[in-house]
XYZ file of C-alpha atoms in Angstrom:
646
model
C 2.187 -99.995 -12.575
C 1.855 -96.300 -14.009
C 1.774 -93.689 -10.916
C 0.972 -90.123 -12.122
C 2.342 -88.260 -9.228
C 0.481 -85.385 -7.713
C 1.359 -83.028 -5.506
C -1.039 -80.846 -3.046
C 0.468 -77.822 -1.172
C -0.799 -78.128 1.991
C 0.948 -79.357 5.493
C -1.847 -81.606 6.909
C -3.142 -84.932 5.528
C -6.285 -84.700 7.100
C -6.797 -81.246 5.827
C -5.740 -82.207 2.243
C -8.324 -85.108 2.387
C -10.680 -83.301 3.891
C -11.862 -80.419 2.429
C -14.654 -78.073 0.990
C -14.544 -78.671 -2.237
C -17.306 -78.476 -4.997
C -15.893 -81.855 -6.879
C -15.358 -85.066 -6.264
C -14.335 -86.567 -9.377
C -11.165 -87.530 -11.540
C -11.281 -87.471 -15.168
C -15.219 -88.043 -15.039
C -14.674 -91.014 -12.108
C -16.394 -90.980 -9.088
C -15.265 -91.745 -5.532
C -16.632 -95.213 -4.223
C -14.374 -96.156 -1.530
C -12.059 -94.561 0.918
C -9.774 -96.663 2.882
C -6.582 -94.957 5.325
C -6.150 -92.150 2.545
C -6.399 -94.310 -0.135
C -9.556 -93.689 -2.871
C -11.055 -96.135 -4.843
C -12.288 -94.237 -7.929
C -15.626 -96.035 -9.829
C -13.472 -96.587 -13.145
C -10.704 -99.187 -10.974
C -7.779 -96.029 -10.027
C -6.485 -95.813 -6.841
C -5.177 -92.166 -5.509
C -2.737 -92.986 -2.719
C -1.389 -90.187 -0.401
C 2.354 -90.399 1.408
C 2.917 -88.658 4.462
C 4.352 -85.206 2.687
C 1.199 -85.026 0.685
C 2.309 -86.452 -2.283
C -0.464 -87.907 -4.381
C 0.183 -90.941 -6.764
C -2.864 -92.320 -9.331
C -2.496 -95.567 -9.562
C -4.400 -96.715 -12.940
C -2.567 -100.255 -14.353
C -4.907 -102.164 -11.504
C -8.958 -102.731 -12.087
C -9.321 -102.534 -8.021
C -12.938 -102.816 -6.703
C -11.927 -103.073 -3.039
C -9.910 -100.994 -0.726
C -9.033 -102.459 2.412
C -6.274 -101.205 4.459
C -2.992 -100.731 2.890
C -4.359 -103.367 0.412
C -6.537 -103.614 -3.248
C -8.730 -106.216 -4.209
C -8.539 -106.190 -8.022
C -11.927 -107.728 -10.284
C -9.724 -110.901 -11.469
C -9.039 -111.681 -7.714
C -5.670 -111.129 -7.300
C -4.177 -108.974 -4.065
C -2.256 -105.530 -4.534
C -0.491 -103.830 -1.528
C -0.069 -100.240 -1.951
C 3.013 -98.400 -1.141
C 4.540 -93.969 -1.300
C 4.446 -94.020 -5.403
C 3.746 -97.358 -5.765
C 1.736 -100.574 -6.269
C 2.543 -104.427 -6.385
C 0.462 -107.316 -7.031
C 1.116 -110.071 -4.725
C 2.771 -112.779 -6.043
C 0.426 -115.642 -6.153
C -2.858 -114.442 -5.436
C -5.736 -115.440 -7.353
C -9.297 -116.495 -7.139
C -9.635 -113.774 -3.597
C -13.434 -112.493 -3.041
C -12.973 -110.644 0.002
C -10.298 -108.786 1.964
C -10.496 -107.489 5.928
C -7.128 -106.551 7.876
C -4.296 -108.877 7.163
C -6.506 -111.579 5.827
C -7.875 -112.476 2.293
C -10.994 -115.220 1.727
C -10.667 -117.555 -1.136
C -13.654 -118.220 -3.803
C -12.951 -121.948 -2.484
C -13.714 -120.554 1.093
C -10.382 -121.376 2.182
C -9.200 -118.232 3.962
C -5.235 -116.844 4.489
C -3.106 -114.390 5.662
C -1.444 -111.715 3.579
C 2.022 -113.539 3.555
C 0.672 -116.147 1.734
C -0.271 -118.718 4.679
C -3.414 -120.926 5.092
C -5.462 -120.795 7.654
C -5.954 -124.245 7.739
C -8.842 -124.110 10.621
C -11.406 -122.364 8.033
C -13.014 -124.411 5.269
C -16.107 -123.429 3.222
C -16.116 -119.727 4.531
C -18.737 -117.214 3.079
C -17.197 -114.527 4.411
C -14.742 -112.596 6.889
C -13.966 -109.766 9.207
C -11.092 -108.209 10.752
C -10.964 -105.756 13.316
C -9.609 -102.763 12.211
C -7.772 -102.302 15.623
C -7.167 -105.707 17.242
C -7.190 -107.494 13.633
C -9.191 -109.985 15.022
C -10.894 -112.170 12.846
C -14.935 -113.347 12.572
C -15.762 -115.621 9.830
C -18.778 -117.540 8.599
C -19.451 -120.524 6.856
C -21.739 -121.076 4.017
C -24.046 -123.255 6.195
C -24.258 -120.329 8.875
C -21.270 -121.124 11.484
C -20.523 -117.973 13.175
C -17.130 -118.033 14.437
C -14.119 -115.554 16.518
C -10.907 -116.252 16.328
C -10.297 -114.603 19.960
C -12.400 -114.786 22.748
C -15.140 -116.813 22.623
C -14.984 -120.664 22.891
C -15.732 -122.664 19.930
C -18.342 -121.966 17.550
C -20.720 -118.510 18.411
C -23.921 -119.128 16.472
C -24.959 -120.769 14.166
C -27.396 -119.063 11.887
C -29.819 -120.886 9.337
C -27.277 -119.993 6.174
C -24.801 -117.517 5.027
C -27.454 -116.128 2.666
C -29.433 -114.725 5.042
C -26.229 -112.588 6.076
C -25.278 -108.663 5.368
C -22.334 -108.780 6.666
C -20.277 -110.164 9.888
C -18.319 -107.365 12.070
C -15.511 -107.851 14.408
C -15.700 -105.401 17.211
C -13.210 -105.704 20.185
C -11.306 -108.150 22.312
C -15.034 -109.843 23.520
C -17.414 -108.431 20.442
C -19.033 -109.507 17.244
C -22.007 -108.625 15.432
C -23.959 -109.714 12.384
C -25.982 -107.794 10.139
C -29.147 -109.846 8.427
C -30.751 -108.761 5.534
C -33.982 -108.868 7.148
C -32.442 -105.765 9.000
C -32.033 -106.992 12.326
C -28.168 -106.764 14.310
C -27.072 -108.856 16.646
C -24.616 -108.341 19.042
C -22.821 -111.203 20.388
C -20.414 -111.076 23.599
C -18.254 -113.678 25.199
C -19.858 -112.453 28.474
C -23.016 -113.407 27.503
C -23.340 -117.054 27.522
C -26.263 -118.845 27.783
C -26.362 -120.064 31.985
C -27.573 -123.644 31.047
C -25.318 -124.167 28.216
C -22.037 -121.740 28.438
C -21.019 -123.126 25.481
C -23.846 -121.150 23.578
C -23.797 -117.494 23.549
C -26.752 -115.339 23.509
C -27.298 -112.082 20.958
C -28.523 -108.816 21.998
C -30.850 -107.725 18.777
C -30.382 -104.342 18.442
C -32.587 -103.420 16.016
C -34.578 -104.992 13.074
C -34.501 -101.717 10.774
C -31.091 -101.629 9.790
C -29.313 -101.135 6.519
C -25.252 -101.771 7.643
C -22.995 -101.141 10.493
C -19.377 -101.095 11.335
C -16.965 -101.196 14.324
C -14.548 -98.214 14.791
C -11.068 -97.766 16.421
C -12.499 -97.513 19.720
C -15.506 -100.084 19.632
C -18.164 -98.531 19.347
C -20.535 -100.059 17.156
C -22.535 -97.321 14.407
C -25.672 -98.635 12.793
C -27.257 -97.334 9.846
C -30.863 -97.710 9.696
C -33.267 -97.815 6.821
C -34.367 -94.371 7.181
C -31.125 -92.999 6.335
C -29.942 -92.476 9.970
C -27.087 -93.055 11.677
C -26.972 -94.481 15.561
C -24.133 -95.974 18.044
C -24.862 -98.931 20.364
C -24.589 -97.135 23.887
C -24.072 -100.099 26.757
C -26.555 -99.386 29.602
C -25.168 -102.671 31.589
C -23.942 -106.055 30.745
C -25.879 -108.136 27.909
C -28.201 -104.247 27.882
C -27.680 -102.074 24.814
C -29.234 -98.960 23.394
C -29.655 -96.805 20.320
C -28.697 -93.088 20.282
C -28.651 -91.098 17.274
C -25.599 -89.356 16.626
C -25.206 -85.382 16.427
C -26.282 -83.225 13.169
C -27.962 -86.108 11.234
C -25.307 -85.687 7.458
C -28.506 -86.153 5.653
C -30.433 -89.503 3.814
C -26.979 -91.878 4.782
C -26.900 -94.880 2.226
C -23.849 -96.414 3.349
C -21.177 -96.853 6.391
C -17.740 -97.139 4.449
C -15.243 -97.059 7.145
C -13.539 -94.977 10.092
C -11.017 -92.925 9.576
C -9.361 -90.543 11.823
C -12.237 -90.565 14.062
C -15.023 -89.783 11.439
C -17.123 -92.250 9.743
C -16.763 -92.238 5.675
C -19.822 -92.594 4.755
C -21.856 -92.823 1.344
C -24.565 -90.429 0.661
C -27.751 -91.020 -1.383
C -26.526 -88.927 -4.282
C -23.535 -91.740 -4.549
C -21.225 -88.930 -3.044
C -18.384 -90.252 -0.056
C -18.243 -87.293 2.767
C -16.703 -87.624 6.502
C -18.635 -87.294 8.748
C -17.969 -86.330 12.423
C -20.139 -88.200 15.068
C -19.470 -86.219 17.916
C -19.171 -82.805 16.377
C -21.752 -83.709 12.944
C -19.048 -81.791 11.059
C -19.450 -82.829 7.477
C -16.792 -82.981 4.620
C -16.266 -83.759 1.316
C -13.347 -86.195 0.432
C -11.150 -84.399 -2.039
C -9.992 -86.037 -5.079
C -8.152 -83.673 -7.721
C -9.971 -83.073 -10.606
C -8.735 -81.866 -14.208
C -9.021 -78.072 -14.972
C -7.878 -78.428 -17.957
C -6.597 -80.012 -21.211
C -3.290 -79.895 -23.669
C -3.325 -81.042 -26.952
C 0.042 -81.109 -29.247
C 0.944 -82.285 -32.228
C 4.561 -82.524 -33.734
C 3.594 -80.861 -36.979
C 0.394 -79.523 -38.027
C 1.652 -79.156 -41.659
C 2.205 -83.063 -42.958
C 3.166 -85.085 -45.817
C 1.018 -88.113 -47.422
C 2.721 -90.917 -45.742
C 4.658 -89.231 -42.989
C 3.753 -90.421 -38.856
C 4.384 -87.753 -36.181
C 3.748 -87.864 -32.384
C 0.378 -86.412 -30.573
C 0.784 -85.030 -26.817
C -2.377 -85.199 -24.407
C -1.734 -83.580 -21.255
C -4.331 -83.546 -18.352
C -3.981 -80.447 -16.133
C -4.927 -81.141 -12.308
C -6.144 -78.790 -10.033
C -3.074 -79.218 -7.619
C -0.807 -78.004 -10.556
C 0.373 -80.792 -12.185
C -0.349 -82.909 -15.483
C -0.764 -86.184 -16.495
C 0.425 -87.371 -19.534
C -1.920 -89.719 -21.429
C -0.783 -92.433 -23.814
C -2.715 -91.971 -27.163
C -3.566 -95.097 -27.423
C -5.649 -94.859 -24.248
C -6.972 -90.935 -25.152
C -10.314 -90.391 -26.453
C -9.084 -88.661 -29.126
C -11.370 -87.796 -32.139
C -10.544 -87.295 -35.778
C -12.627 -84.596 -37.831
C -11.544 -86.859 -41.193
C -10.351 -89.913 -40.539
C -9.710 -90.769 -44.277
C -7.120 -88.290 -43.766
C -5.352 -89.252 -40.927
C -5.630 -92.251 -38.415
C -4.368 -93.324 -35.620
C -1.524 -95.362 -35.140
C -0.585 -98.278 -32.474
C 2.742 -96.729 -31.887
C 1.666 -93.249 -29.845
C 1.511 -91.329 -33.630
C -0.820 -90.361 -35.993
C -0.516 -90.566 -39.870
C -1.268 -88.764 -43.168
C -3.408 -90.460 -45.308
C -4.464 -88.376 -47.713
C -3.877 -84.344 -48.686
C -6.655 -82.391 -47.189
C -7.647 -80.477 -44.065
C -9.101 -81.828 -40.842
C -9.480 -81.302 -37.402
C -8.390 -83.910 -33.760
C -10.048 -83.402 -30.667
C -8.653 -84.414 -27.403
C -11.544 -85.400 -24.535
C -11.178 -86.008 -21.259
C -13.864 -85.597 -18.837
C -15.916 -82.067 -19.842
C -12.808 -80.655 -21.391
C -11.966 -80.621 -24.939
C -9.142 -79.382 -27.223
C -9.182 -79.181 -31.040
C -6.162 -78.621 -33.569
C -6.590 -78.351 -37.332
C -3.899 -80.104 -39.430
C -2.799 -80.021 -42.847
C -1.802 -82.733 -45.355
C -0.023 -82.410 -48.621
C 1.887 -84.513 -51.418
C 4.993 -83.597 -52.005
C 5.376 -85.510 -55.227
C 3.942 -84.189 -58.538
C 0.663 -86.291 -60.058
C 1.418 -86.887 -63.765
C -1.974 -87.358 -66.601
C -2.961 -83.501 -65.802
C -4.533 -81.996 -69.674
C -4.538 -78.635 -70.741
C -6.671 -78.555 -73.282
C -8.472 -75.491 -75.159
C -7.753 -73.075 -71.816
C -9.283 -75.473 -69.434
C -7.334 -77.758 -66.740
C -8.347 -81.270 -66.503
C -7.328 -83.589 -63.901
C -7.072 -87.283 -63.501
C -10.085 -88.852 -62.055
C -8.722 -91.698 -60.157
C -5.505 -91.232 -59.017
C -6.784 -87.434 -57.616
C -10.174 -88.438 -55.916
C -7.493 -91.211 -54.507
C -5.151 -88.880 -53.033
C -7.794 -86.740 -51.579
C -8.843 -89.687 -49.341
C -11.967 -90.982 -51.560
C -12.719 -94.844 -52.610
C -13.567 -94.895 -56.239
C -16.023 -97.515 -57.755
C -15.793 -98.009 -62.010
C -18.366 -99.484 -63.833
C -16.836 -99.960 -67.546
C -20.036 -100.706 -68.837
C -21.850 -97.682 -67.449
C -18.792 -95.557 -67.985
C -19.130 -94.151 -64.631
C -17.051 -93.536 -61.464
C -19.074 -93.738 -57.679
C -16.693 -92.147 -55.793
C -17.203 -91.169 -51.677
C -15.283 -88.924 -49.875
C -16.498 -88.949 -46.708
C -19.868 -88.831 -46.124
C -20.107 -87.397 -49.447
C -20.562 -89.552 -52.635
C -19.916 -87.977 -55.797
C -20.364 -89.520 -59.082
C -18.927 -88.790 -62.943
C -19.499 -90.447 -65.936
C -17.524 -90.124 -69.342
C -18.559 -87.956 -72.257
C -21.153 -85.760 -69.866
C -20.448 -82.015 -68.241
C -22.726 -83.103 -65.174
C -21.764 -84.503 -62.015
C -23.840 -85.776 -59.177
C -22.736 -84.623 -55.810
C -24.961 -85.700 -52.606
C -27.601 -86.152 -55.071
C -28.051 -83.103 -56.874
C -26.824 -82.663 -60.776
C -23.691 -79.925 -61.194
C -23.214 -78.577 -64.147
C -19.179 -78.321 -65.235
C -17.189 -76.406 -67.466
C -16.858 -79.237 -69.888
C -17.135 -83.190 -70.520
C -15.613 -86.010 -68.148
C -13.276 -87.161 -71.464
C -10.475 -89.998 -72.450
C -6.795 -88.779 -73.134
C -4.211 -91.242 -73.582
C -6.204 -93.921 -71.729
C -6.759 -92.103 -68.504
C -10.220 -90.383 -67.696
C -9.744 -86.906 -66.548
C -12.754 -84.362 -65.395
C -12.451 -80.405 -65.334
C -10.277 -79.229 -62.423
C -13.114 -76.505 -61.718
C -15.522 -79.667 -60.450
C -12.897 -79.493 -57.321
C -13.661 -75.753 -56.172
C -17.289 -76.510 -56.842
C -17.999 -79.738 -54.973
C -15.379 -79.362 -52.123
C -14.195 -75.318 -52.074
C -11.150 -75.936 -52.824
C -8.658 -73.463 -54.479
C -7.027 -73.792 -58.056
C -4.062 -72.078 -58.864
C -3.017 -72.712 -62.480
C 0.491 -72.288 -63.358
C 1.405 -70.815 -67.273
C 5.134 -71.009 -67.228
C 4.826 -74.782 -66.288
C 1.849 -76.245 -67.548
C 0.840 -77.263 -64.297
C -2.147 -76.811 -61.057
C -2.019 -76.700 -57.707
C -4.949 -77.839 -55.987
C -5.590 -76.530 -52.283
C -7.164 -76.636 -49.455
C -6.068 -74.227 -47.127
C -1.895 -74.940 -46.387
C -2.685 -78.585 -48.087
C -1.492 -78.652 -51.424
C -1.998 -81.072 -54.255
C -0.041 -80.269 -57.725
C -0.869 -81.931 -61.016
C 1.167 -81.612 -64.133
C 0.845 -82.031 -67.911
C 3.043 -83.871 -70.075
C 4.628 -80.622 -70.901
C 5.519 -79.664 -67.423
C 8.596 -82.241 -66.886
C 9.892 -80.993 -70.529
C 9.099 -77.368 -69.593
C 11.126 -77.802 -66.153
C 13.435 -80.509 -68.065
C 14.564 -77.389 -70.531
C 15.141 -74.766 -68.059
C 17.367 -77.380 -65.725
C 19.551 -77.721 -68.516
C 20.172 -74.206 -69.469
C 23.440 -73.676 -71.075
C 23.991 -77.320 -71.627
C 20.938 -77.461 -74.205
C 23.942 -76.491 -76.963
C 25.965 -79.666 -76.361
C 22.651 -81.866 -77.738
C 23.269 -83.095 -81.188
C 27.519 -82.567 -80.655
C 29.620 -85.853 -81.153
C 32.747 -86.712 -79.701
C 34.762 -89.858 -80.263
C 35.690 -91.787 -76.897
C 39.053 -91.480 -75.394
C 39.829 -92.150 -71.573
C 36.591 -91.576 -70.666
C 35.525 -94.943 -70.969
C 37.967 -97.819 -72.280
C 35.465 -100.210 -73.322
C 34.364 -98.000 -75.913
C 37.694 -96.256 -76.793
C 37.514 -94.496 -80.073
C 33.848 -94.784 -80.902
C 31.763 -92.301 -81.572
C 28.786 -91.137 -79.770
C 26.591 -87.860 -80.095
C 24.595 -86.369 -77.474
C 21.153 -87.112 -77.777
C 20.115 -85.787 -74.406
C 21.282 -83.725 -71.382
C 19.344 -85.572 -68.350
C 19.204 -83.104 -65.374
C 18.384 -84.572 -61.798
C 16.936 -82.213 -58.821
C 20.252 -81.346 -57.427
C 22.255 -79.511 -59.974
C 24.002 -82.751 -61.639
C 23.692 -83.810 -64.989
C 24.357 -86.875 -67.160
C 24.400 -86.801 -71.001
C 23.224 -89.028 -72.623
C 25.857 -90.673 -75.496
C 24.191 -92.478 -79.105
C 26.064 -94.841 -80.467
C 26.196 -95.399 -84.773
C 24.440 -98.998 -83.226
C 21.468 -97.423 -81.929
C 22.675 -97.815 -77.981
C 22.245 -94.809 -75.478
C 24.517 -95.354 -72.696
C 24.236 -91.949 -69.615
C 27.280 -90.471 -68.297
C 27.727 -90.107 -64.386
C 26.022 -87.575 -63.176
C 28.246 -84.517 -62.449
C 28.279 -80.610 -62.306
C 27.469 -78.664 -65.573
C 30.710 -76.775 -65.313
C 32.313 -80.501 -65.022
C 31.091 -81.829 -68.004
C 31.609 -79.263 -70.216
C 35.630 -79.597 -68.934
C 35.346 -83.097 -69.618
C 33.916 -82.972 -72.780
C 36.943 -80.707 -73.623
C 39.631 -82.677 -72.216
C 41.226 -84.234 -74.439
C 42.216 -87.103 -72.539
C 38.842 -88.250 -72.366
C 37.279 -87.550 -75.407
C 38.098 -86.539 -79.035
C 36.597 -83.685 -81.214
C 37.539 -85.242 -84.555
C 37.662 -88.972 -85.456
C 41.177 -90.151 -84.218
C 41.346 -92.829 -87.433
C 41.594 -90.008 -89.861
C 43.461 -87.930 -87.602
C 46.148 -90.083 -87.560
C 46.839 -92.779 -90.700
C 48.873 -94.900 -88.678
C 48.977 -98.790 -89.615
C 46.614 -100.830 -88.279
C 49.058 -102.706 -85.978
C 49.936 -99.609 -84.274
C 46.124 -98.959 -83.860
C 45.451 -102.745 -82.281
C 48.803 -101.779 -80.094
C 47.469 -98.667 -78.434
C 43.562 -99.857 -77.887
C 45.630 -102.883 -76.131
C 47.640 -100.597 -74.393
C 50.890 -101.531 -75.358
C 54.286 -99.924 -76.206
C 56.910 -100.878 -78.481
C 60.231 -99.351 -79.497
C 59.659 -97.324 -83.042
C 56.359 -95.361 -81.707
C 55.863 -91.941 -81.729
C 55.106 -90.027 -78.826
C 51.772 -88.913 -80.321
C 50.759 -92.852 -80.751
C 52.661 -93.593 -76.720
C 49.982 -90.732 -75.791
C 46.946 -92.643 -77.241
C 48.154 -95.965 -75.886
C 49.533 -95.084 -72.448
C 47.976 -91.226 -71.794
C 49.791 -88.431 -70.604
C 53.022 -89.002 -68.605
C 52.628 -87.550 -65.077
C 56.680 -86.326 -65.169
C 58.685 -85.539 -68.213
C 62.649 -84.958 -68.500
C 65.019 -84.423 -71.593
C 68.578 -83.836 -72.933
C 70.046 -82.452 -76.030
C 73.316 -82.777 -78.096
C 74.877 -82.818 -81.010
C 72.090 -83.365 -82.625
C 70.466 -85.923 -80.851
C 67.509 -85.117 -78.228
C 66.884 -87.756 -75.419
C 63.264 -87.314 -73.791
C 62.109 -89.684 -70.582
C 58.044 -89.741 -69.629
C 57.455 -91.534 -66.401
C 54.120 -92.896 -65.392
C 54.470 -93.626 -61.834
C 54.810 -97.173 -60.419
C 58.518 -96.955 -61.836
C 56.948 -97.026 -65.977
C 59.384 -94.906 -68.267
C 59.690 -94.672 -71.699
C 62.582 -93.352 -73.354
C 62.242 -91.563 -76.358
C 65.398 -90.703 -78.931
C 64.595 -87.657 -81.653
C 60.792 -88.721 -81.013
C 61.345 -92.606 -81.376
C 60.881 -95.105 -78.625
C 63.877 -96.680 -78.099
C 63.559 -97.740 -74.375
C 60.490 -99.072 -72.207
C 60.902 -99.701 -68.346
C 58.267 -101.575 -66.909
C 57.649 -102.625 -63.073
């Protein structure tokens, strides 16, 4: 159940119900049944009403009966009304009629609203219940008449149920019957028929009328076929007459029910009003009505691809709103090859462009314009001979527009819209909604990819070009959306001034130290400094083979210390740097130390030592590197003569 709670400041019921108001309508529904504050609205919501004049619409239920504190829903099953609240019965199916604390069966079987059989009714066409004395009148589909209170055994039996309006309860000793040939009969246990008091005689009251209905007190109104309302007055037993009621409320179509006194009634215009019998007062039911709408979006500038939430809020004339899910809005979308919406309560961008949503509800609109963009920049832009040429597919496709190619023809259908454009290679005219355009130059080939003078763009669908010299690149808009195309010299352009600075290390070789141990001693030269969009960097190393491998990616500041460090890498080539022996050389690329190396070789092989000490005398200087992890290498005038190894 969804309840939309309402509230109404005033102190009375009656008053808040009751009222002169110039509407009778909720979000476009009409009123078509009243029942104990309760109003059945012609699109299957319920507004219920507590005793502080809180007001709850009640829309999960498809109700097309009200009858006392209970719904009749159009699949048959039972809901009971509560404050805020609405349950379907548990087990109810297959009901056609409701009336006081019974339901009747499409079988005909007929039970009480706790789920009990009546197991004395069988092939019932249809039931009443007293609204006071819930006593109950049924008849059978071959014509029985019968009370349940009252009147021994069966009270008529007419010639079928077809021939019957409707049945009526009225109190402790009453019952009527309405035929559809217009004639009322009014049966009473007090007026048996003398030679067979088994068989009770009707009083017809009248053979013009149109419906009928007991109230509180039992007084039985008639509506006749004129439009007119009259109440059986009792002149003596088994003797009835007709009196109009005061102040006539007009052409009367229908008697809904009592209420409070006053007869709900339905007027030829469709409209519900109380009316007053004794007084002919006359009101209009009031329902509250929407004064106005609230549309919101999340964002009204969007991304291709990107989903945000829409808002629809109903404002009610008491002063509150209703929130309605989109997916049950009538929500309409200027462009929907721009934007569509989704299952999930949002919307999403399509396509880069401009459009407009309208929220309806009722007579009330609101309209937002939104704006799409891409974010990302379209590669296969040409600048060729001052003019900007733009990729035929892939833009038509981001603006929304399905493309048709026929190779043969060399030509491109393309729709956006309601609006079908067409181009065809090698010719400066394009077709747009039938008429020829001429543009600034030829639809042409470059590298494999048709592309067509940006200009077409302003001229076919207004849209703004703004062409941009420093990087050889267009920006296509319309309004706040954006589209941007580049050339293939924009990503060198922007490429070139990422790198800055670092443009002198291209072409610069270093020989591998530290850096990288798999490759210790080679060289490399940098062939490229590869810039991403957040400030890092990765250069790109050539080996003598042919293979590029990329650095990390790190700060240009940080690169250029690494590149220095020696540590990592080498300026000069190591080999002729040092002439050692070739054993030493397979030593330190193994990482190995032996006694009779020189600190410079213990360097290459082991790196710097993170701790140094050293003595000195007589001639003889004693030097001890550590390398953490308990690793020490003793050195004596420069020679290894002691390794310590964990």
């Amino acid at each position: 159940m969804r309840g939309y709670k309402l509230g109404i400041a005033v102190a009375v019921i009656a008053v808040a119900l009751l009222g002169n108001f110039s509407k009778a309508e909720a979000a476009g529904a009409t009123l078509v049944d009243f029942e104990d504050g309760n109003r059945l609205m012609s699109d299957g919501t319920v507004w219920t009403q507590d005793m502080n004049v809180e007001e709850t619409l009640l829309t999960d239920y498809n109700i097309v009966d009200l009858d006392g504190e209970y719904g009749l829903t159009k699949d048959g099953q039972l809901v009971r009304f509560s404050l805020f609240d609405a349950k379907v019965v548990k087990g109810t199916s297959g009901i056609v009629q409701i009336s006081g604390t019974y339901y009747l069966k499409q079988d005909g079987t007929v039970w009480d609203m706790d789920g009990k059989q009546l197991k004395e009714y069988s092939d019932i066409a249809m039931i009443n219940a007293n609204r006071h004395t819930n006593i109950l009148v049924t008849l059978s589909r071959s014509g029985e008449l019968r009370c349940a209170y009252g009147f021994q055994g069966p009270i008529d039996q007419l010639g079928s149920a077809s021939e019957v309006s409707a049945v009526l309860s009225g109190d402790l000793n009453e019952a009527a019957v309405v035929l559809k040939s217009g004639k009322v009969l009014v049966y009473s246990k007090y007026q048996a028929d003398k030679a067979n008091p088994a068989k009770y005689v009707p009083t017809m009251l009248t053979e013009q009328a149109a419906g009928a209905l007991y109230n509180d007190s039992g007084n039985l109104f008639v509506l006749l076929q004129d439009g007119t309302i009259v109440v059986k007055r009792s002149q003596a037993p088994g003797t009835y007459e007709l009196e109009q009621t005061e102040s006539q409320p007009g052409h009367v179509t229908a008697l809904v029910t009592e209420w409070r006194g006053s007869l709900i009634i339905k007027l030829q215009d469709g409209t519900l009003r109380s009316y007053s019998p004794q007084s002919g007062e006359l009101q209009e039911i009031s329902v509250p009505v929407i004064e106005d709408l609230n549309l919101r979006i999340e964002s009204k500038e969007l991304k291709v691809g990107s989903k945000v939430s829409v808002q629809i809020d109903e404002i009610w004339s008491n002063d509150t709103t209703k929130r309605i899910p989109l997916s049950e809005a009538e929500l309409e979308i200027e462009k929907p090859y721009l934007l569509q919406k989704m299952p999930d309560g949002t919307v999403k961008a399509l396509a880069v462009g401009q459009t407009k949503l309208t929220a309806r509800s009722g007579s009330f609109s609101k309209t937002i314009s939104v704006s799409i963009s891409d974010t990302s920049l379209m590669d296969q832009g040409a600048y060729i001979g001052g003019t900007m040429y733009l990729p035929v597919q892939p833009v038509f496709h981001k603006l929304g527009a399905s493309i048709q190619t026929d190779m043969a023809a060399k030509t491109f259908s393309i729709r956006l819209g309601e609006l079908p454009i067409q181009l065809q290679l090698g010719s400066d005219t394009a077709i747009i909604n039938g008429e020829k355009v001429k543009m600034s130059d030829k639809v042409q080939t470059v590298n494999g990819t048709a592309i067509f003078p940006a200009s077409l763009l302003k001229t076919a669908l207004g849209a703004g070009l703004a062409w941009d010299g420093t990087y050889q690149k267009m920006t296509v808009s319309f309004g706040s959306a954006k589209l941007t195309v580049q050339t293939k010299q924009t990503a060198q352009i922007v490429k070139t001034k990422s790198q800055g600075y670092l443009t002198k290390l291209i072409g610069k070789s270093y020989w591998v130290n530290f850096f990288d141990e798999n490759y210790r001693f080679q060289k490399v030269t940098i062939v490229d400094i590869i810039p991403n969009n957040n400030g890092y960097f990765a250069a790109a190393f050539k080996f003598p083979s042919g293979k590029v491998l990329n650095t990390r990616k790190m700060s240009g500041d940080e690169l250029i210390s690494t590149l220095a460090d020696r540590q990592e890498f080498f300026t000069a080539d190591p080999y002729k740097t040092y002439k050692w022996p070739d054993a030493i050389w397979a030593k330190i690329k193994d990482g190995r130390v032996t006694t009779g190396m020189t600190k410079q070789q213990v360097e290459l092989s082991w790196g710097s030592p993170i701790d140094a000490s050293a003595m000195e005398g007589s001639g003889v200087r004693v030097e001890t590197w550590s390398y953490g992890n308990f690793n020490y290498v003793t050195f004596t005038n420069g020679v290894v003569t002691m390794i310590y190894t964990n």
